mmCIF file of C-alpha atoms and ligand atoms in Angstrom:
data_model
loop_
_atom_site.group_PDB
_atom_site.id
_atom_site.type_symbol
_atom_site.label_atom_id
_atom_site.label_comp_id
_atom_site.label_asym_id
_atom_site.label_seq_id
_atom_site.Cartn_x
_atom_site.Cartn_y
_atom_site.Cartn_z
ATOM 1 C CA UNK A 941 123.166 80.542 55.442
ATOM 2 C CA UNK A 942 123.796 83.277 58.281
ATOM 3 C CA UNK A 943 126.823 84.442 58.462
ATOM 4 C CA UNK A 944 126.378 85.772 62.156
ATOM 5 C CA UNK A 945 127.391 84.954 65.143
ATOM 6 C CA UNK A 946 125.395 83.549 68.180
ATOM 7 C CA UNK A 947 126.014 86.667 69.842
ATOM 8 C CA UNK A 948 125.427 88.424 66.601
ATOM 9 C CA UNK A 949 122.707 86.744 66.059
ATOM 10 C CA UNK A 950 120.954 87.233 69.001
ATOM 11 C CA UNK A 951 121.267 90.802 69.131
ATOM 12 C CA UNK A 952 119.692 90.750 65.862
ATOM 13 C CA UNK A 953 116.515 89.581 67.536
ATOM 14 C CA UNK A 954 113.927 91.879 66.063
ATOM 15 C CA UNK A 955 112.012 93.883 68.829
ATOM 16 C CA UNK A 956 108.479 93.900 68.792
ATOM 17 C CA UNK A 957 107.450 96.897 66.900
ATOM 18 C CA UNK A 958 104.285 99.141 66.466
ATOM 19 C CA UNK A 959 102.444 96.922 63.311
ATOM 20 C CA UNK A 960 103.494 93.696 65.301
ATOM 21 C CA UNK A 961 100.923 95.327 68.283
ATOM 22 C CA UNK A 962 98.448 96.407 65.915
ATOM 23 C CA UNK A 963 98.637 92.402 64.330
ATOM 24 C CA UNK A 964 97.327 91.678 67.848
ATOM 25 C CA UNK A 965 93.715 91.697 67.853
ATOM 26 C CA UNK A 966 92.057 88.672 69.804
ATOM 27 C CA UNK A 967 88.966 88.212 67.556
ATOM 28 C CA UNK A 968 91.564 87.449 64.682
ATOM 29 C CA UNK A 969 92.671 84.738 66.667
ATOM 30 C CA UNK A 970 95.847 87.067 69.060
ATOM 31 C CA UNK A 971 96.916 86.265 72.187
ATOM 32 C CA UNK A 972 96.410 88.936 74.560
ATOM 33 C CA UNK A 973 98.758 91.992 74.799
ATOM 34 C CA UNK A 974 100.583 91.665 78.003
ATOM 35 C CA UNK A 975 101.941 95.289 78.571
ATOM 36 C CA UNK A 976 104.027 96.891 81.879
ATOM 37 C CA UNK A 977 105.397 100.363 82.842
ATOM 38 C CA UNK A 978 109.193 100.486 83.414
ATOM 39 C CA UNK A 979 111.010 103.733 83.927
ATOM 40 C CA UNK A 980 114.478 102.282 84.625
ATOM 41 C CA UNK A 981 116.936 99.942 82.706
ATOM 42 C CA UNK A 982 117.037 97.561 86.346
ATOM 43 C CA UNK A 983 113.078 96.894 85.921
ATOM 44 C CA UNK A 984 113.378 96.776 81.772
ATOM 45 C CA UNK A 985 115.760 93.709 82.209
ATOM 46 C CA UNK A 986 113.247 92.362 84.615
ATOM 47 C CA UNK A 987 110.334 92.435 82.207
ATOM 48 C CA UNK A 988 111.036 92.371 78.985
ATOM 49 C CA UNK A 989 111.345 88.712 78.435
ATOM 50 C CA UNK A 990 107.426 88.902 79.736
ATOM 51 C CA UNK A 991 106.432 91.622 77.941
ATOM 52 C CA UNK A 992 105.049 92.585 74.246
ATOM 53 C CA UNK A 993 104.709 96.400 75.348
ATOM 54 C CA UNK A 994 106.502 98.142 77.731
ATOM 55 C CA UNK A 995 105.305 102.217 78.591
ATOM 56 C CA UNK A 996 107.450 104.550 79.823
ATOM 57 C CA UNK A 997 104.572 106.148 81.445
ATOM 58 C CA UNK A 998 104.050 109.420 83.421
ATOM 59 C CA UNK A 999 102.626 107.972 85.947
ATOM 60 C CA UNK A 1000 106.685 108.469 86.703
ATOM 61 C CA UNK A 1001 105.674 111.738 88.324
ATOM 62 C CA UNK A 1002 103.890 110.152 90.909
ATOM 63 C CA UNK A 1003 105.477 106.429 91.221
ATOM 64 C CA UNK A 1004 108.838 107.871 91.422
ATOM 65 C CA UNK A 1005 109.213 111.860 92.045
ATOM 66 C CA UNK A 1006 106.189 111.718 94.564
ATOM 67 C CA UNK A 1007 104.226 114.441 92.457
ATOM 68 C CA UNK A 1008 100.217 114.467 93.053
ATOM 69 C CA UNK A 1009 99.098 114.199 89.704
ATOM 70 C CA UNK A 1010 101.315 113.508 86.247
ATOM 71 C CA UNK A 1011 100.607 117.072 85.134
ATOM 72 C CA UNK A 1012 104.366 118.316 86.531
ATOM 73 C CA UNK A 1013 106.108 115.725 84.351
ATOM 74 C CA UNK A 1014 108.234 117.287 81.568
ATOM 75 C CA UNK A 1015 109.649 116.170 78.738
ATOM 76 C CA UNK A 1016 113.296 116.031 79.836
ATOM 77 C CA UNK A 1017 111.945 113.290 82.554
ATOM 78 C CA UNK A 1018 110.228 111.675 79.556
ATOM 79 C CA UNK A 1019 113.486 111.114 77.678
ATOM 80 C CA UNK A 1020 115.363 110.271 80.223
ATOM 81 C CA UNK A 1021 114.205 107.509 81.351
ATOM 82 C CA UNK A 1022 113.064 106.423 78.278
ATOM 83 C CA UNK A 1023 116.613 106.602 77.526
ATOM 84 C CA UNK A 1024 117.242 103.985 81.002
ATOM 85 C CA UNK A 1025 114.602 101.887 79.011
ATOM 86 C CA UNK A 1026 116.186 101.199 76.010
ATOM 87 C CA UNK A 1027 119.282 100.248 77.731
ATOM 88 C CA UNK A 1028 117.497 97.165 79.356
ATOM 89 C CA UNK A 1029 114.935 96.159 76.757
ATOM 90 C CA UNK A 1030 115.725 93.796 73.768
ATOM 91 C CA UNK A 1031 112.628 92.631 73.002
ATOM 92 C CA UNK A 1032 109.708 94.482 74.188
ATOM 93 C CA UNK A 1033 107.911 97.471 71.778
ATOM 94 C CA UNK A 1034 108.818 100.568 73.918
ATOM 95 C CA UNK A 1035 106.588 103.475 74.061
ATOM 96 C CA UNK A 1036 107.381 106.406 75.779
ATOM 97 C CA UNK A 1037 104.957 108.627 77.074
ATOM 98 C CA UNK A 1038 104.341 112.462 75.719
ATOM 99 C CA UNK A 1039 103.388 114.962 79.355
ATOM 100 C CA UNK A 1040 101.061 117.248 79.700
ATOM 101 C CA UNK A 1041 101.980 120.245 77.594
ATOM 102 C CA UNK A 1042 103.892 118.736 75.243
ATOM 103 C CA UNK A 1043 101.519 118.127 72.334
ATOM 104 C CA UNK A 1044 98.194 119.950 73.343
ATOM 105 C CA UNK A 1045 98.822 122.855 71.397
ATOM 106 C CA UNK A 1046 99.076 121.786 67.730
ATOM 107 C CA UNK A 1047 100.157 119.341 65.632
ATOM 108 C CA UNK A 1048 103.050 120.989 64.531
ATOM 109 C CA UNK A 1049 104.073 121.820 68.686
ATOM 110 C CA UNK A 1050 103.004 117.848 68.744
ATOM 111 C CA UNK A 1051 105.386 116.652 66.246
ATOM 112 C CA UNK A 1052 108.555 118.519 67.386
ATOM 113 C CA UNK A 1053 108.293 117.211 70.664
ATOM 114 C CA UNK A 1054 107.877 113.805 69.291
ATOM 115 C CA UNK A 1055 110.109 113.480 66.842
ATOM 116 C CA UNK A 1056 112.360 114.447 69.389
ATOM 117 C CA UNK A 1057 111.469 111.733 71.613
ATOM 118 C CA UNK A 1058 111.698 109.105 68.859
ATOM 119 C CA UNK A 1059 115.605 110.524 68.167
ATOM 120 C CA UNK A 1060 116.762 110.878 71.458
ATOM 121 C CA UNK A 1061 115.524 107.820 73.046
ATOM 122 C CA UNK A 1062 115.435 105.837 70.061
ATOM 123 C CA UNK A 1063 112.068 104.521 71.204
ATOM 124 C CA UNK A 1064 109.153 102.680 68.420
ATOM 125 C CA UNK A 1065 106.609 104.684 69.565
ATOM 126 C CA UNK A 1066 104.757 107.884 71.527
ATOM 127 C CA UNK A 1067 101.570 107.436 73.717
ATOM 128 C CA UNK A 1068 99.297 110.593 74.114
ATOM 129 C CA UNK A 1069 96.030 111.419 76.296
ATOM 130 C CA UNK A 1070 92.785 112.602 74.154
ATOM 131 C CA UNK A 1071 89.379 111.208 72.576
ATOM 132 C CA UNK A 1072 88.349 113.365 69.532
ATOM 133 C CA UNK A 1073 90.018 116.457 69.723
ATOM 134 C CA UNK A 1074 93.686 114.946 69.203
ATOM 135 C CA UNK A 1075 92.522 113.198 66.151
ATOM 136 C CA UNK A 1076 93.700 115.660 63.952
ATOM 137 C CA UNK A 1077 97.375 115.461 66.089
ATOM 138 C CA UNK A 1078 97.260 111.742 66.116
ATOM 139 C CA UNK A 1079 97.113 111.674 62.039
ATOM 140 C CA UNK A 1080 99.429 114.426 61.471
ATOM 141 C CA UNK A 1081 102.526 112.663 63.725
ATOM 142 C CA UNK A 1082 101.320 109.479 62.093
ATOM 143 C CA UNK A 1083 101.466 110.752 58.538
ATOM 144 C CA UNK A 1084 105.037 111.508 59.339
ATOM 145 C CA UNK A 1085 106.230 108.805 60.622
ATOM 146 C CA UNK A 1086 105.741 108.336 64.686
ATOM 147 C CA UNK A 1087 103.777 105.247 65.391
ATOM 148 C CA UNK A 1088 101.099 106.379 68.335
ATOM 149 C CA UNK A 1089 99.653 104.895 70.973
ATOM 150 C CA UNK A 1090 96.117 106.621 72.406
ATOM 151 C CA UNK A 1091 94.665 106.680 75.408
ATOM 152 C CA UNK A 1092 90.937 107.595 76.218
ATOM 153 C CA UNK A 1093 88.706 106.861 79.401
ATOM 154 C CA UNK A 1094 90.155 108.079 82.518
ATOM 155 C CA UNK A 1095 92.849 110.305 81.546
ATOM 156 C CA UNK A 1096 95.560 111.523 83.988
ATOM 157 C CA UNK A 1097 96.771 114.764 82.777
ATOM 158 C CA UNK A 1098 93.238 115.942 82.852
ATOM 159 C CA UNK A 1099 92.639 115.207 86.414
ATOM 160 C CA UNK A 1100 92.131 118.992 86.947
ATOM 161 C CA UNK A 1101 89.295 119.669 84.672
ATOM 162 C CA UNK A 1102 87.706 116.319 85.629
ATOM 163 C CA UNK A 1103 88.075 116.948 88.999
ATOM 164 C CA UNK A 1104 89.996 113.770 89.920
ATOM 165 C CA UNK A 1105 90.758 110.534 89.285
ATOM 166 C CA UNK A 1106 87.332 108.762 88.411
ATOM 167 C CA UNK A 1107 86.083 105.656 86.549
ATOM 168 C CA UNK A 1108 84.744 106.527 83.082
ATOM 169 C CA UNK A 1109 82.080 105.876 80.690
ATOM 170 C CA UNK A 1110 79.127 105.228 83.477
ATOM 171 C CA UNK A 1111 76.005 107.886 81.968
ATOM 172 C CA UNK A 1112 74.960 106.824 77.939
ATOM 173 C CA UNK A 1113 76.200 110.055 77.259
ATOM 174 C CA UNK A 1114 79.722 109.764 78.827
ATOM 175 C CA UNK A 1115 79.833 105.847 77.457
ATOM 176 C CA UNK A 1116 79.143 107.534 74.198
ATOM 177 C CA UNK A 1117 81.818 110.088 73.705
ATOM 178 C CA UNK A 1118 84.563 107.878 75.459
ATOM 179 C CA UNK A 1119 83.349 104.930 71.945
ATOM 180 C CA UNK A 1120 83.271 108.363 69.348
ATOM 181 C CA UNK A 1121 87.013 109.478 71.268
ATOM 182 C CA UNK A 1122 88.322 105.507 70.951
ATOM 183 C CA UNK A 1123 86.610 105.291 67.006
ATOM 184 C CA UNK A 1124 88.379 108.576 65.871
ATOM 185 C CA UNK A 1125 91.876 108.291 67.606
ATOM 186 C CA UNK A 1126 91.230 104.646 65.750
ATOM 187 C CA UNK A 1127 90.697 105.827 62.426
ATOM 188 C CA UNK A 1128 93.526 108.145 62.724
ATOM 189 C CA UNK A 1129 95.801 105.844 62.355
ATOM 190 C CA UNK A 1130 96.778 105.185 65.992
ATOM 191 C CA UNK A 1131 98.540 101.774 66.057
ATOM 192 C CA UNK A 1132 96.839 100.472 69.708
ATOM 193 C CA UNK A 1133 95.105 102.379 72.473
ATOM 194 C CA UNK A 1134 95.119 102.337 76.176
ATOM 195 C CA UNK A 1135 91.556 102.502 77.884
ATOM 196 C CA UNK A 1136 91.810 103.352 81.059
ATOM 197 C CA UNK A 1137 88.821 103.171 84.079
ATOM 198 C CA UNK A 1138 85.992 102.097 82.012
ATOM 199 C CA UNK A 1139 83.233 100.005 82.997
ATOM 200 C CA UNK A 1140 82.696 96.204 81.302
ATOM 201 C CA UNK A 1141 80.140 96.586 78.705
ATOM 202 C CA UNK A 1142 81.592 100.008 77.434
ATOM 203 C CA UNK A 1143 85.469 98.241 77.186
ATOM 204 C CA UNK A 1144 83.959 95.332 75.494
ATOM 205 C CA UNK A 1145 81.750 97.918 72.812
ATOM 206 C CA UNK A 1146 85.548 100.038 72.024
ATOM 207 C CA UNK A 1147 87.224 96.421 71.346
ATOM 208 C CA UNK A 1148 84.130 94.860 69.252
ATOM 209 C CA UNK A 1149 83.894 98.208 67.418
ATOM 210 C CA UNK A 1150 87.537 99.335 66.396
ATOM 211 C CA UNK A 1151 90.160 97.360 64.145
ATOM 212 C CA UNK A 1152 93.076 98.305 66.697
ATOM 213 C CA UNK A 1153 93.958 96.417 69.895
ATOM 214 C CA UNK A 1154 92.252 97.923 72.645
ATOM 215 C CA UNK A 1155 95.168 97.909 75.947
ATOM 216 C CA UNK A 1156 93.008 98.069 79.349
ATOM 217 C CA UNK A 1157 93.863 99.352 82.642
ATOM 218 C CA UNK A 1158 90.888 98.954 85.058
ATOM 219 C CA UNK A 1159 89.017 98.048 81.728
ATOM 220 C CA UNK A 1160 87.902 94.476 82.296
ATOM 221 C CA UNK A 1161 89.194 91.643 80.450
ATOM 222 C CA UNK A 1162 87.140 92.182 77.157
ATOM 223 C CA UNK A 1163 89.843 94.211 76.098
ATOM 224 C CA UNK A 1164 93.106 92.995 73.952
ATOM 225 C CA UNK A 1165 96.023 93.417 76.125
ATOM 226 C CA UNK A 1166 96.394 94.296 79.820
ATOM 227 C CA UNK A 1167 98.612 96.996 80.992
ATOM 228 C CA UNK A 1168 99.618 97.969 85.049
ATOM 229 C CA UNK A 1169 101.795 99.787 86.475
ATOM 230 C CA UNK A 1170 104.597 97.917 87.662
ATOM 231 C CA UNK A 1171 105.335 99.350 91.493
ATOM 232 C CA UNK A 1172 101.657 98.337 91.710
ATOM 233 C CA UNK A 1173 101.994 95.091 90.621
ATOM 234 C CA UNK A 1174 105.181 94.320 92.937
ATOM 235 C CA UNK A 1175 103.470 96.394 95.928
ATOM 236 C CA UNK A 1176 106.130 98.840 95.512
ATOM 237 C CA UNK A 1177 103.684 102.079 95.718
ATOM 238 C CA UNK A 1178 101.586 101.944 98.360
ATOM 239 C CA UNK A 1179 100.200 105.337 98.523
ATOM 240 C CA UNK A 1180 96.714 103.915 97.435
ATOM 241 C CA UNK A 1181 96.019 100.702 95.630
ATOM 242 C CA UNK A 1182 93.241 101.230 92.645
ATOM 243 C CA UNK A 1183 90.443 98.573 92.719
ATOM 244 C CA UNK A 1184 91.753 97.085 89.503
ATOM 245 C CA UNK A 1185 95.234 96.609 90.523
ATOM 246 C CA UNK A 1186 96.419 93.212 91.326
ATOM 247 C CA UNK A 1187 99.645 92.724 93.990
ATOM 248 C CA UNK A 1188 101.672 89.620 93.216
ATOM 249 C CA UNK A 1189 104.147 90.620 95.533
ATOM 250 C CA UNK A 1190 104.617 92.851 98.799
ATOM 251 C CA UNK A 1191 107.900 94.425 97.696
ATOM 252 C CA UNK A 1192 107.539 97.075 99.447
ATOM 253 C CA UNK A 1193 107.451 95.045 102.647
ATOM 254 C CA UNK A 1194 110.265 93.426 102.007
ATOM 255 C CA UNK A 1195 112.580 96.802 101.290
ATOM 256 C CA UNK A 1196 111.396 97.749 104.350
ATOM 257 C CA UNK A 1197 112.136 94.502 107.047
ATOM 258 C CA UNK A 1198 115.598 94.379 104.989
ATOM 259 C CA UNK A 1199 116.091 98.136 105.882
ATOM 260 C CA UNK A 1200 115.417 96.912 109.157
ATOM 261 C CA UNK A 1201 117.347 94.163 109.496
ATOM 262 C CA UNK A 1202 120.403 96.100 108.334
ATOM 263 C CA UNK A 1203 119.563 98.922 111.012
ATOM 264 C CA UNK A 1204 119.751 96.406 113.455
ATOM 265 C CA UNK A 1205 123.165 94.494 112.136
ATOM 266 C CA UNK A 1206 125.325 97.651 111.933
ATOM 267 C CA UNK A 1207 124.168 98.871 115.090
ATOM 268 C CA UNK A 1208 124.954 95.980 116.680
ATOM 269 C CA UNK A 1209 128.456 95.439 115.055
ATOM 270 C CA UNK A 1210 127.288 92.618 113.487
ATOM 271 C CA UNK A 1211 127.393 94.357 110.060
ATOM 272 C CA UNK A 1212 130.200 94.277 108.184
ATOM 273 C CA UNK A 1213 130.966 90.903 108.869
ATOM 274 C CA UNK A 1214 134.753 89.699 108.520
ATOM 275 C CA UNK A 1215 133.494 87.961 104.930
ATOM 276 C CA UNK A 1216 132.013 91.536 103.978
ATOM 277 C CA UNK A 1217 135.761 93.160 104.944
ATOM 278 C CA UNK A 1218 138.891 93.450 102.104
ATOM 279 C CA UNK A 1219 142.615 92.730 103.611
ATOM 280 C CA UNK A 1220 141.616 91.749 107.187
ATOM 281 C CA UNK A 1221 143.770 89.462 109.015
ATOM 282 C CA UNK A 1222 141.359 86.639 110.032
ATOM 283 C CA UNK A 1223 141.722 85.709 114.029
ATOM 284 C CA UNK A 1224 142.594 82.073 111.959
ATOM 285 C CA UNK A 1225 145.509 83.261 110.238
ATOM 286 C CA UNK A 1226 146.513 84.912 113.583
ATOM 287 C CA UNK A 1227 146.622 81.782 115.619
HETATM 288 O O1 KIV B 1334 101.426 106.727 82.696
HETATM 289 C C1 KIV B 1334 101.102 105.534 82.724
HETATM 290 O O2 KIV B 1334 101.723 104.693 83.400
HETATM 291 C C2 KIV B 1334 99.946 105.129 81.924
HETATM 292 C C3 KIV B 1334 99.431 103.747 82.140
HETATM 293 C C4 KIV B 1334 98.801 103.643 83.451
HETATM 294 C C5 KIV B 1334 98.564 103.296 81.046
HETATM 295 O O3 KIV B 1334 99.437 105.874 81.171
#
């Protein structure tokens, strides 16, 4: 018999962790992954009843600081905001994302950084950005103990030497390295990975081919899971809107007409109403 509390007992409501993602493959019979970006404890309490995976991704740079590219993001942003996370997710598996510079230049640089992550922000896992030359990385954190989460295809923090922000995997030869990058971040030991701007038949090769769940972002539904970010999703970022990206709402809209409206109301006196006001003497009491 338990001997906790309701309250107790529903804070002991195990979060979904790293091996409960990797248990998610769809040809064994898995639902598919549904995955979201959050960087703040207000959108965590929003999602996480609807999510298995939620990314504290750098897309943050951009999304929320305004930067071009993810490359400026540092590791300080990382953590705290993966911090804001944690403080609105119960449920979820939480993976914070490592930035550019953080874990390029060896697996020992790698692991620091990370394990530093995992302490501070008390997160189950790290994603990183790499095919083939971060397998060695990906099986050294692993080895000690950080769960990770890859990421091949279009990769962000790379935008420089690709020379922007393009869909993936279109020549043999680029299809071909982007399957060898998904099978050796695979073998590993990485617990998931995110493919990002691939084209159908390639996504669908990476899932049939590796034991892991494939996580796709502008990778067609043959993958396992589906991941967005979230401002895209509500229409809150509307710098540009990515082919693959589906709005289910026009948040942004909205901010802006109730910015408007509340423009309009104070200049007008009609905001603060008496109902909005402490200690005022109502004309009613007066009479
Ligand atoms: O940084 C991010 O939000 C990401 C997702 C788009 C997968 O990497």
């Amino acid at each position: 018999m338990s001997t906790l509390n309701p309250d107790q007992l529903d804070q002991a409501v195990r979060p979904m962790t790293a091996p409960d993602i990797q248990a998610r493959k769809r040809k064994n019979g898995a639902e598919p992954l549904v995955c979201l970006t959050s960087y703040t404890t207000l959108t965590a309490r929003l999602l996480d009843a609807h999510t298995d995976l939620m990314l504290v991704g750098d897309s943050l740079g951009m999304v929320l600081y305004g930067l071009d590219t993810t490359v400026g993001v540092t590791l300080e942003m990382m953590i705290a905001h993966g911090q804001a996370v944690m403080r609105g997710t119960r449920r979820s598996c939480v993976v914070v994302d490592m930035p550019f510079g953080s874990y390029q230049e060896s697996p020992e640089v790698a692991f620091r950084n990370a394990a530093r992550i995992m302490k501070e922000v008390g997160c189950n896992a790290i994603k990183l950005e790499g095919g083939a030359e971060m397998a060695a990385t990906v099986k050294f954190l692993v080895e000690r103990g950080i769960p990770v989460l890859g990421h091949v295809g279009l990769m962000p923090q790379s935008v420089n030497t690709a020379g922007g922000f393009k869909s993936q995997g279109r020549t043999d030869e680029g299809a071909a390295k982007i399957l060898n990058d998904a099978k050796q971040i695979a073998d590993a030991g990485a617990f998931a990975i995110v493919v990002e701007g691939v084209v159908e038949p390639l996504a669908r090769r990476i899932t049939e081919e590796i034991e892991i769940p494939t996580i796709g972002i502008g990778a067609s539904p043959a993958c396992d899971g589906q991941i967005l970010v979230t401002e895209d999703l509500v229409g809150l970022f509307q710098d540009f809107k990515p082919k693959f990206v589906k709005r289910y709402l026009d948040l942004g809209s909205g901010i802006a007409e109730a910015a408007r409206l509340y423009a309009d109301d104070v200049k007008s006196g009609r905001f603060p109403a008496e109902e909005h006001c402490f200690g005022v003497i109502s004309k009613k009491d007066d009479d």
